[in-house]
């Protein structure tokens, strides 16, 4: 559970803990987490913050890592600053040192007990999928793609089997470092707007590749290759071999974490509004 006390800004004369929401197009990056290549979103953000503060390095902690090619609309990080800055200066100043496909959306001063990951009570993702005989062009890399028609009723029925607390081993990547495969999936919503599908997921936490593996199964069911009841069989098998292949990262978006309202943090960013 998160602390009930509301956040309080640090004194103007000193630094303190700062929370940022970051949006990014993941196509050009090797995921979120810092790597020796330096081609990650975290690397670019920390370099921008260090330049802004004129220090050698800044260390950030995020609400949830994303893989190569996965996008973020409301990734939240926190860091401890040695210097005080107004909240709007954190946004404008950091963005001046970031590439055009990464942007800080908001900044808030938070108490030292706030932790971007540990204080989150849930996490949200969306997968955007194009159903078309022709592959994506202007939105290549930003949407998944299927060329067969999908059955919304079948996918919705299949998704119901996943709601609640379950062992999600069947949807877990071999490299997953989570301590347990048991997670609570609170919601799956499946929406359609024209040729575009939007799948929304909310859970207390997710396993590595969990959503992309679920998407592979949903699409197998939606395209008629498997019956809706197959999803429950895959879940019960507790074996990665039982599920469909991992689906493309292109259409996956980390919408961001959910925090207790007493922290006073925004729940969404303007970047949410362009998705179908």
mmCIF file of C-alpha atoms in Angstrom:
data_model
loop_
_atom_site.group_PDB
_atom_site.id
_atom_site.type_symbol
_atom_site.label_atom_id
_atom_site.label_comp_id
_atom_site.label_asym_id
_atom_site.label_seq_id
_atom_site.Cartn_x
_atom_site.Cartn_y
_atom_site.Cartn_z
ATOM 1 C CA UNK A 1 0.000 0.000 0.000
ATOM 2 C CA UNK A 2 1.228 3.539 -0.687
ATOM 3 C CA UNK A 3 1.693 6.171 1.979
ATOM 4 C CA UNK A 4 -1.503 8.115 2.704
ATOM 5 C CA UNK A 5 0.293 11.408 3.291
ATOM 6 C CA UNK A 6 0.216 13.914 0.417
ATOM 7 C CA UNK A 7 3.496 14.962 -1.208
ATOM 8 C CA UNK A 8 5.210 18.085 -0.005
ATOM 9 C CA UNK A 9 7.657 20.110 -2.118
ATOM 10 C CA UNK A 10 11.243 20.450 -0.951
ATOM 11 C CA UNK A 11 12.426 23.755 0.493
ATOM 12 C CA UNK A 12 13.320 26.311 -2.208
ATOM 13 C CA UNK A 13 16.928 26.576 -0.994
ATOM 14 C CA UNK A 14 17.793 22.907 -1.468
ATOM 15 C CA UNK A 15 17.253 19.906 -3.687
ATOM 16 C CA UNK A 16 15.094 16.878 -3.019
ATOM 17 C CA UNK A 17 13.305 14.036 -4.724
ATOM 18 C CA UNK A 18 11.719 14.778 -8.089
ATOM 19 C CA UNK A 19 9.258 12.656 -10.084
ATOM 20 C CA UNK A 20 9.062 12.993 -13.856
ATOM 21 C CA UNK A 21 6.683 11.534 -16.438
ATOM 22 C CA UNK A 22 8.439 10.705 -19.701
ATOM 23 C CA UNK A 23 6.984 9.859 -23.099
ATOM 24 C CA UNK A 24 9.029 8.287 -25.882
ATOM 25 C CA UNK A 25 8.920 6.570 -29.229
ATOM 26 C CA UNK A 26 10.874 3.371 -28.637
ATOM 27 C CA UNK A 27 11.801 2.572 -32.255
ATOM 28 C CA UNK A 28 15.325 3.994 -32.083
ATOM 29 C CA UNK A 29 16.239 2.633 -28.642
ATOM 30 C CA UNK A 30 17.415 -0.582 -27.025
ATOM 31 C CA UNK A 31 14.621 -0.366 -24.481
ATOM 32 C CA UNK A 32 14.361 1.676 -21.303
ATOM 33 C CA UNK A 33 17.103 0.320 -19.066
ATOM 34 C CA UNK A 34 20.639 1.699 -19.321
ATOM 35 C CA UNK A 35 23.044 -0.468 -21.337
ATOM 36 C CA UNK A 36 26.708 -0.224 -22.383
ATOM 37 C CA UNK A 37 25.562 0.810 -25.870
ATOM 38 C CA UNK A 38 24.157 4.043 -24.395
ATOM 39 C CA UNK A 39 21.210 3.723 -26.809
ATOM 40 C CA UNK A 40 18.429 3.502 -24.259
ATOM 41 C CA UNK A 41 15.806 5.959 -23.083
ATOM 42 C CA UNK A 42 17.228 5.947 -19.557
ATOM 43 C CA UNK A 43 20.711 6.775 -20.862
ATOM 44 C CA UNK A 44 19.412 9.795 -22.778
ATOM 45 C CA UNK A 45 17.273 11.018 -19.880
ATOM 46 C CA UNK A 46 20.072 10.748 -17.336
ATOM 47 C CA UNK A 47 22.512 12.516 -19.662
ATOM 48 C CA UNK A 48 19.991 15.339 -20.163
ATOM 49 C CA UNK A 49 19.450 15.719 -16.410
ATOM 50 C CA UNK A 50 23.206 15.733 -15.779
ATOM 51 C CA UNK A 51 23.672 18.493 -18.354
ATOM 52 C CA UNK A 52 20.837 20.491 -16.850
ATOM 53 C CA UNK A 53 22.323 20.214 -13.353
ATOM 54 C CA UNK A 54 25.935 20.535 -14.536
ATOM 55 C CA UNK A 55 26.943 17.374 -12.672
ATOM 56 C CA UNK A 56 28.796 14.234 -13.756
ATOM 57 C CA UNK A 57 25.845 11.881 -13.488
ATOM 58 C CA UNK A 58 22.227 11.506 -12.364
ATOM 59 C CA UNK A 59 20.659 8.169 -11.438
ATOM 60 C CA UNK A 60 16.961 7.554 -12.075
ATOM 61 C CA UNK A 61 14.602 4.749 -11.071
ATOM 62 C CA UNK A 62 11.577 3.967 -13.250
ATOM 63 C CA UNK A 63 8.095 2.573 -12.654
ATOM 64 C CA UNK A 64 8.460 -0.185 -15.260
ATOM 65 C CA UNK A 65 11.088 -1.188 -17.810
ATOM 66 C CA UNK A 66 10.189 -1.420 -21.474
ATOM 67 C CA UNK A 67 11.870 -3.526 -24.174
ATOM 68 C CA UNK A 68 13.438 -2.403 -27.426
ATOM 69 C CA UNK A 69 10.803 -1.025 -29.771
ATOM 70 C CA UNK A 70 8.206 -0.495 -27.018
ATOM 71 C CA UNK A 71 6.885 3.019 -26.500
ATOM 72 C CA UNK A 72 6.056 5.002 -23.364
ATOM 73 C CA UNK A 73 3.344 7.598 -22.847
ATOM 74 C CA UNK A 74 3.559 8.085 -19.082
ATOM 75 C CA UNK A 75 6.693 6.380 -17.784
ATOM 76 C CA UNK A 76 7.394 7.747 -14.290
ATOM 77 C CA UNK A 77 10.871 8.057 -12.821
ATOM 78 C CA UNK A 78 12.259 9.572 -9.662
ATOM 79 C CA UNK A 79 15.693 10.895 -8.789
ATOM 80 C CA UNK A 80 17.321 12.879 -6.003
ATOM 81 C CA UNK A 81 18.508 16.289 -7.096
ATOM 82 C CA UNK A 82 21.303 18.202 -5.365
ATOM 83 C CA UNK A 83 19.785 21.448 -6.605
ATOM 84 C CA UNK A 84 16.312 22.951 -6.505
ATOM 85 C CA UNK A 85 14.449 23.861 -9.672
ATOM 86 C CA UNK A 86 10.831 24.940 -10.274
ATOM 87 C CA UNK A 87 8.704 22.112 -11.630
ATOM 88 C CA UNK A 88 8.208 23.770 -15.015
ATOM 89 C CA UNK A 89 11.978 24.303 -15.284
ATOM 90 C CA UNK A 90 12.548 20.561 -14.905
ATOM 91 C CA UNK A 91 10.257 19.991 -17.884
ATOM 92 C CA UNK A 92 11.558 22.701 -20.199
ATOM 93 C CA UNK A 93 15.194 22.391 -19.192
ATOM 94 C CA UNK A 94 15.420 18.613 -19.486
ATOM 95 C CA UNK A 95 13.579 18.594 -22.812
ATOM 96 C CA UNK A 96 16.088 21.063 -24.252
ATOM 97 C CA UNK A 97 18.760 18.335 -23.941
ATOM 98 C CA UNK A 98 16.636 15.376 -25.116
ATOM 99 C CA UNK A 99 16.219 14.049 -28.674
ATOM 100 C CA UNK A 100 12.893 14.860 -30.341
ATOM 101 C CA UNK A 101 11.412 11.385 -29.735
ATOM 102 C CA UNK A 102 11.764 11.627 -25.920
ATOM 103 C CA UNK A 103 10.022 14.300 -23.825
ATOM 104 C CA UNK A 104 9.376 14.983 -20.154
ATOM 105 C CA UNK A 105 5.632 15.569 -19.783
ATOM 106 C CA UNK A 106 5.435 16.789 -16.175
ATOM 107 C CA UNK A 107 7.571 17.155 -13.059
ATOM 108 C CA UNK A 108 6.585 17.114 -9.404
ATOM 109 C CA UNK A 109 8.490 17.551 -6.149
ATOM 110 C CA UNK A 110 7.756 14.502 -3.993
ATOM 111 C CA UNK A 111 8.725 13.318 -0.511
ATOM 112 C CA UNK A 112 11.804 11.143 -0.100
ATOM 113 C CA UNK A 113 9.584 8.152 0.682
ATOM 114 C CA UNK A 114 8.074 8.230 -2.815
ATOM 115 C CA UNK A 115 9.443 5.496 -5.092
ATOM 116 C CA UNK A 116 8.439 5.375 -8.765
ATOM 117 C CA UNK A 117 8.241 1.573 -8.732
ATOM 118 C CA UNK A 118 7.452 0.578 -5.135
ATOM 119 C CA UNK A 119 4.764 3.241 -4.650
ATOM 120 C CA UNK A 120 2.825 2.134 -7.754
ATOM 121 C CA UNK A 121 -0.333 0.141 -7.049
ATOM 122 C CA UNK A 122 -0.880 -0.873 -10.693
ATOM 123 C CA UNK A 123 0.557 -0.529 -14.184
ATOM 124 C CA UNK A 124 -1.196 0.114 -17.490
ATOM 125 C CA UNK A 125 -0.350 -0.810 -21.067
ATOM 126 C CA UNK A 126 -2.085 -0.458 -24.415
ATOM 127 C CA UNK A 127 -1.460 -2.407 -27.602
ATOM 128 C CA UNK A 128 -2.499 -0.736 -30.864
ATOM 129 C CA UNK A 129 -3.099 -3.072 -33.787
ATOM 130 C CA UNK A 130 -3.828 -2.370 -37.452
ATOM 131 C CA UNK A 131 -6.153 -4.824 -39.222
ATOM 132 C CA UNK A 132 -5.502 -4.383 -42.928
ATOM 133 C CA UNK A 133 -4.581 -6.388 -46.034
ATOM 134 C CA UNK A 134 -1.667 -3.941 -46.430
ATOM 135 C CA UNK A 135 1.166 -3.498 -43.921
ATOM 136 C CA UNK A 136 1.547 -0.212 -41.974
ATOM 137 C CA UNK A 137 3.375 2.675 -43.634
ATOM 138 C CA UNK A 138 3.085 6.097 -41.965
ATOM 139 C CA UNK A 139 2.603 4.360 -38.606
ATOM 140 C CA UNK A 140 5.200 1.629 -39.180
ATOM 141 C CA UNK A 141 6.845 0.728 -35.882
ATOM 142 C CA UNK A 142 4.019 2.309 -33.908
ATOM 143 C CA UNK A 143 1.310 -0.305 -34.474
ATOM 144 C CA UNK A 144 1.148 -4.067 -34.678
ATOM 145 C CA UNK A 145 -0.345 -5.595 -37.817
ATOM 146 C CA UNK A 146 -2.703 -8.413 -38.786
ATOM 147 C CA UNK A 147 -4.068 -9.022 -42.281
ATOM 148 C CA UNK A 148 -6.878 -11.393 -41.274
ATOM 149 C CA UNK A 149 -10.206 -10.105 -39.860
ATOM 150 C CA UNK A 150 -10.510 -10.436 -36.082
ATOM 151 C CA UNK A 151 -13.518 -11.572 -34.037
ATOM 152 C CA UNK A 152 -13.990 -9.162 -31.142
ATOM 153 C CA UNK A 153 -16.476 -11.354 -29.279
ATOM 154 C CA UNK A 154 -14.115 -14.344 -29.338
ATOM 155 C CA UNK A 155 -11.167 -12.277 -28.089
ATOM 156 C CA UNK A 156 -13.250 -10.678 -25.335
ATOM 157 C CA UNK A 157 -14.462 -14.087 -24.147
ATOM 158 C CA UNK A 158 -10.900 -15.421 -24.144
ATOM 159 C CA UNK A 159 -9.593 -12.427 -22.198
ATOM 160 C CA UNK A 160 -12.052 -13.104 -19.366
ATOM 161 C CA UNK A 161 -10.109 -16.245 -18.462
ATOM 162 C CA UNK A 162 -7.100 -14.094 -17.551
ATOM 163 C CA UNK A 163 -8.808 -11.649 -15.187
ATOM 164 C CA UNK A 164 -7.873 -12.063 -11.539
ATOM 165 C CA UNK A 165 -4.884 -13.515 -9.710
ATOM 166 C CA UNK A 166 -3.178 -16.305 -11.650
ATOM 167 C CA UNK A 167 0.118 -17.995 -12.307
ATOM 168 C CA UNK A 168 1.086 -16.478 -15.676
ATOM 169 C CA UNK A 169 4.046 -18.771 -16.371
ATOM 170 C CA UNK A 170 2.627 -19.591 -19.829
ATOM 171 C CA UNK A 171 3.036 -15.926 -20.791
ATOM 172 C CA UNK A 172 6.448 -15.389 -19.194
ATOM 173 C CA UNK A 173 9.689 -14.907 -21.130
ATOM 174 C CA UNK A 174 12.568 -17.223 -20.313
ATOM 175 C CA UNK A 175 14.698 -14.221 -19.296
ATOM 176 C CA UNK A 176 12.073 -12.862 -16.878
ATOM 177 C CA UNK A 177 13.599 -11.867 -13.516
ATOM 178 C CA UNK A 178 10.349 -11.507 -11.554
ATOM 179 C CA UNK A 179 10.362 -13.259 -8.182
ATOM 180 C CA UNK A 180 6.996 -14.900 -8.847
ATOM 181 C CA UNK A 181 4.825 -15.589 -11.920
ATOM 182 C CA UNK A 182 1.677 -14.893 -9.892
ATOM 183 C CA UNK A 183 0.156 -11.550 -10.875
ATOM 184 C CA UNK A 184 -3.273 -9.937 -10.639
ATOM 185 C CA UNK A 185 -4.649 -8.842 -13.988
ATOM 186 C CA UNK A 186 -7.369 -6.327 -13.197
ATOM 187 C CA UNK A 187 -8.674 -5.432 -16.630
ATOM 188 C CA UNK A 188 -8.430 -6.157 -20.345
ATOM 189 C CA UNK A 189 -10.449 -3.892 -22.638
ATOM 190 C CA UNK A 190 -10.696 -4.507 -26.366
ATOM 191 C CA UNK A 191 -11.846 -1.564 -28.472
ATOM 192 C CA UNK A 192 -12.052 -0.899 -32.203
ATOM 193 C CA UNK A 193 -11.911 2.325 -34.178
ATOM 194 C CA UNK A 194 -12.037 1.800 -37.909
ATOM 195 C CA UNK A 195 -9.164 -0.431 -38.956
ATOM 196 C CA UNK A 196 -7.398 0.003 -35.600
ATOM 197 C CA UNK A 197 -7.764 -2.112 -32.491
ATOM 198 C CA UNK A 198 -6.757 -1.000 -29.016
ATOM 199 C CA UNK A 199 -6.146 -3.554 -26.270
ATOM 200 C CA UNK A 200 -5.814 -2.085 -22.762
ATOM 201 C CA UNK A 201 -4.256 -3.997 -19.868
ATOM 202 C CA UNK A 202 -4.057 -3.124 -16.171
ATOM 203 C CA UNK A 203 -2.385 -5.283 -13.513
ATOM 204 C CA UNK A 204 -0.541 -4.945 -10.248
ATOM 205 C CA UNK A 205 2.594 -5.897 -12.220
ATOM 206 C CA UNK A 206 3.561 -7.638 -15.452
ATOM 207 C CA UNK A 207 6.062 -10.344 -16.346
ATOM 208 C CA UNK A 208 8.649 -9.912 -19.076
ATOM 209 C CA UNK A 209 6.896 -10.226 -22.474
ATOM 210 C CA UNK A 210 3.607 -11.038 -20.700
ATOM 211 C CA UNK A 211 1.452 -8.688 -22.780
ATOM 212 C CA UNK A 212 3.117 -9.567 -26.080
ATOM 213 C CA UNK A 213 2.575 -13.265 -25.339
ATOM 214 C CA UNK A 214 -1.072 -12.664 -24.408
ATOM 215 C CA UNK A 215 -1.469 -10.669 -27.631
ATOM 216 C CA UNK A 216 -0.148 -13.609 -29.644
ATOM 217 C CA UNK A 217 -2.848 -15.815 -28.127
ATOM 218 C CA UNK A 218 -5.620 -13.242 -28.534
ATOM 219 C CA UNK A 219 -4.796 -12.811 -32.209
ATOM 220 C CA UNK A 220 -4.697 -16.584 -32.764
ATOM 221 C CA UNK A 221 -8.195 -16.721 -31.267
ATOM 222 C CA UNK A 222 -9.483 -13.592 -32.998
ATOM 223 C CA UNK A 223 -8.360 -14.844 -36.402
ATOM 224 C CA UNK A 224 -10.135 -18.178 -35.884
ATOM 225 C CA UNK A 225 -7.028 -20.366 -35.558
ATOM 226 C CA UNK A 226 -7.950 -21.261 -31.980
ATOM 227 C CA UNK A 227 -11.246 -21.332 -30.036
ATOM 228 C CA UNK A 228 -11.889 -18.836 -27.235
ATOM 229 C CA UNK A 229 -11.597 -21.614 -24.630
ATOM 230 C CA UNK A 230 -7.981 -22.212 -25.625
ATOM 231 C CA UNK A 231 -6.851 -19.214 -23.544
ATOM 232 C CA UNK A 232 -7.900 -20.929 -20.306
ATOM 233 C CA UNK A 233 -6.028 -24.059 -21.378
ATOM 234 C CA UNK A 234 -2.864 -22.060 -22.038
ATOM 235 C CA UNK A 235 -3.126 -20.368 -18.641
ATOM 236 C CA UNK A 236 -3.665 -23.673 -16.836
ATOM 237 C CA UNK A 237 -0.707 -25.329 -18.597
ATOM 238 C CA UNK A 238 1.817 -23.045 -16.836
ATOM 239 C CA UNK A 239 4.201 -23.655 -19.703
ATOM 240 C CA UNK A 240 5.514 -21.151 -22.221
ATOM 241 C CA UNK A 241 5.368 -23.892 -24.875
ATOM 242 C CA UNK A 242 1.576 -23.929 -24.594
ATOM 243 C CA UNK A 243 1.116 -20.338 -25.784
ATOM 244 C CA UNK A 244 1.413 -18.599 -29.145
ATOM 245 C CA UNK A 245 4.681 -16.977 -30.300
ATOM 246 C CA UNK A 246 5.582 -13.606 -28.813
ATOM 247 C CA UNK A 247 3.903 -10.834 -30.795
ATOM 248 C CA UNK A 248 5.663 -7.767 -32.209
ATOM 249 C CA UNK A 249 6.696 -4.940 -29.834
ATOM 250 C CA UNK A 250 5.705 -2.276 -32.386
ATOM 251 C CA UNK A 251 2.233 -1.470 -31.072
ATOM 252 C CA UNK A 252 2.952 -1.771 -27.350
ATOM 253 C CA UNK A 253 2.727 1.357 -25.186
ATOM 254 C CA UNK A 254 3.476 1.673 -21.483
ATOM 255 C CA UNK A 255 0.733 4.060 -20.390
ATOM 256 C CA UNK A 256 2.332 4.349 -16.983
ATOM 257 C CA UNK A 257 1.865 3.410 -13.353
ATOM 258 C CA UNK A 258 -1.130 4.040 -11.111
ATOM 259 C CA UNK A 259 -0.500 5.710 -7.749
ATOM 260 C CA UNK A 260 -2.692 6.448 -4.788
ATOM 261 C CA UNK A 261 -4.428 9.785 -5.375
ATOM 262 C CA UNK A 262 -2.881 11.236 -2.215
ATOM 263 C CA UNK A 263 0.446 11.569 -3.999
ATOM 264 C CA UNK A 264 -1.187 14.202 -6.215
ATOM 265 C CA UNK A 265 0.443 12.987 -9.450
ATOM 266 C CA UNK A 266 -1.246 13.326 -12.858
ATOM 267 C CA UNK A 267 -2.857 10.127 -14.139
ATOM 268 C CA UNK A 268 -2.251 10.738 -17.836
ATOM 269 C CA UNK A 269 -0.305 12.871 -20.288
ATOM 270 C CA UNK A 270 -1.412 14.596 -23.521
ATOM 271 C CA UNK A 271 0.351 11.784 -25.398
ATOM 272 C CA UNK A 272 -2.563 9.498 -24.445
ATOM 273 C CA UNK A 273 -4.931 11.372 -26.718
ATOM 274 C CA UNK A 274 -3.469 10.433 -30.110
ATOM 275 C CA UNK A 275 -3.988 6.679 -29.709
ATOM 276 C CA UNK A 276 -7.073 5.177 -31.376
#
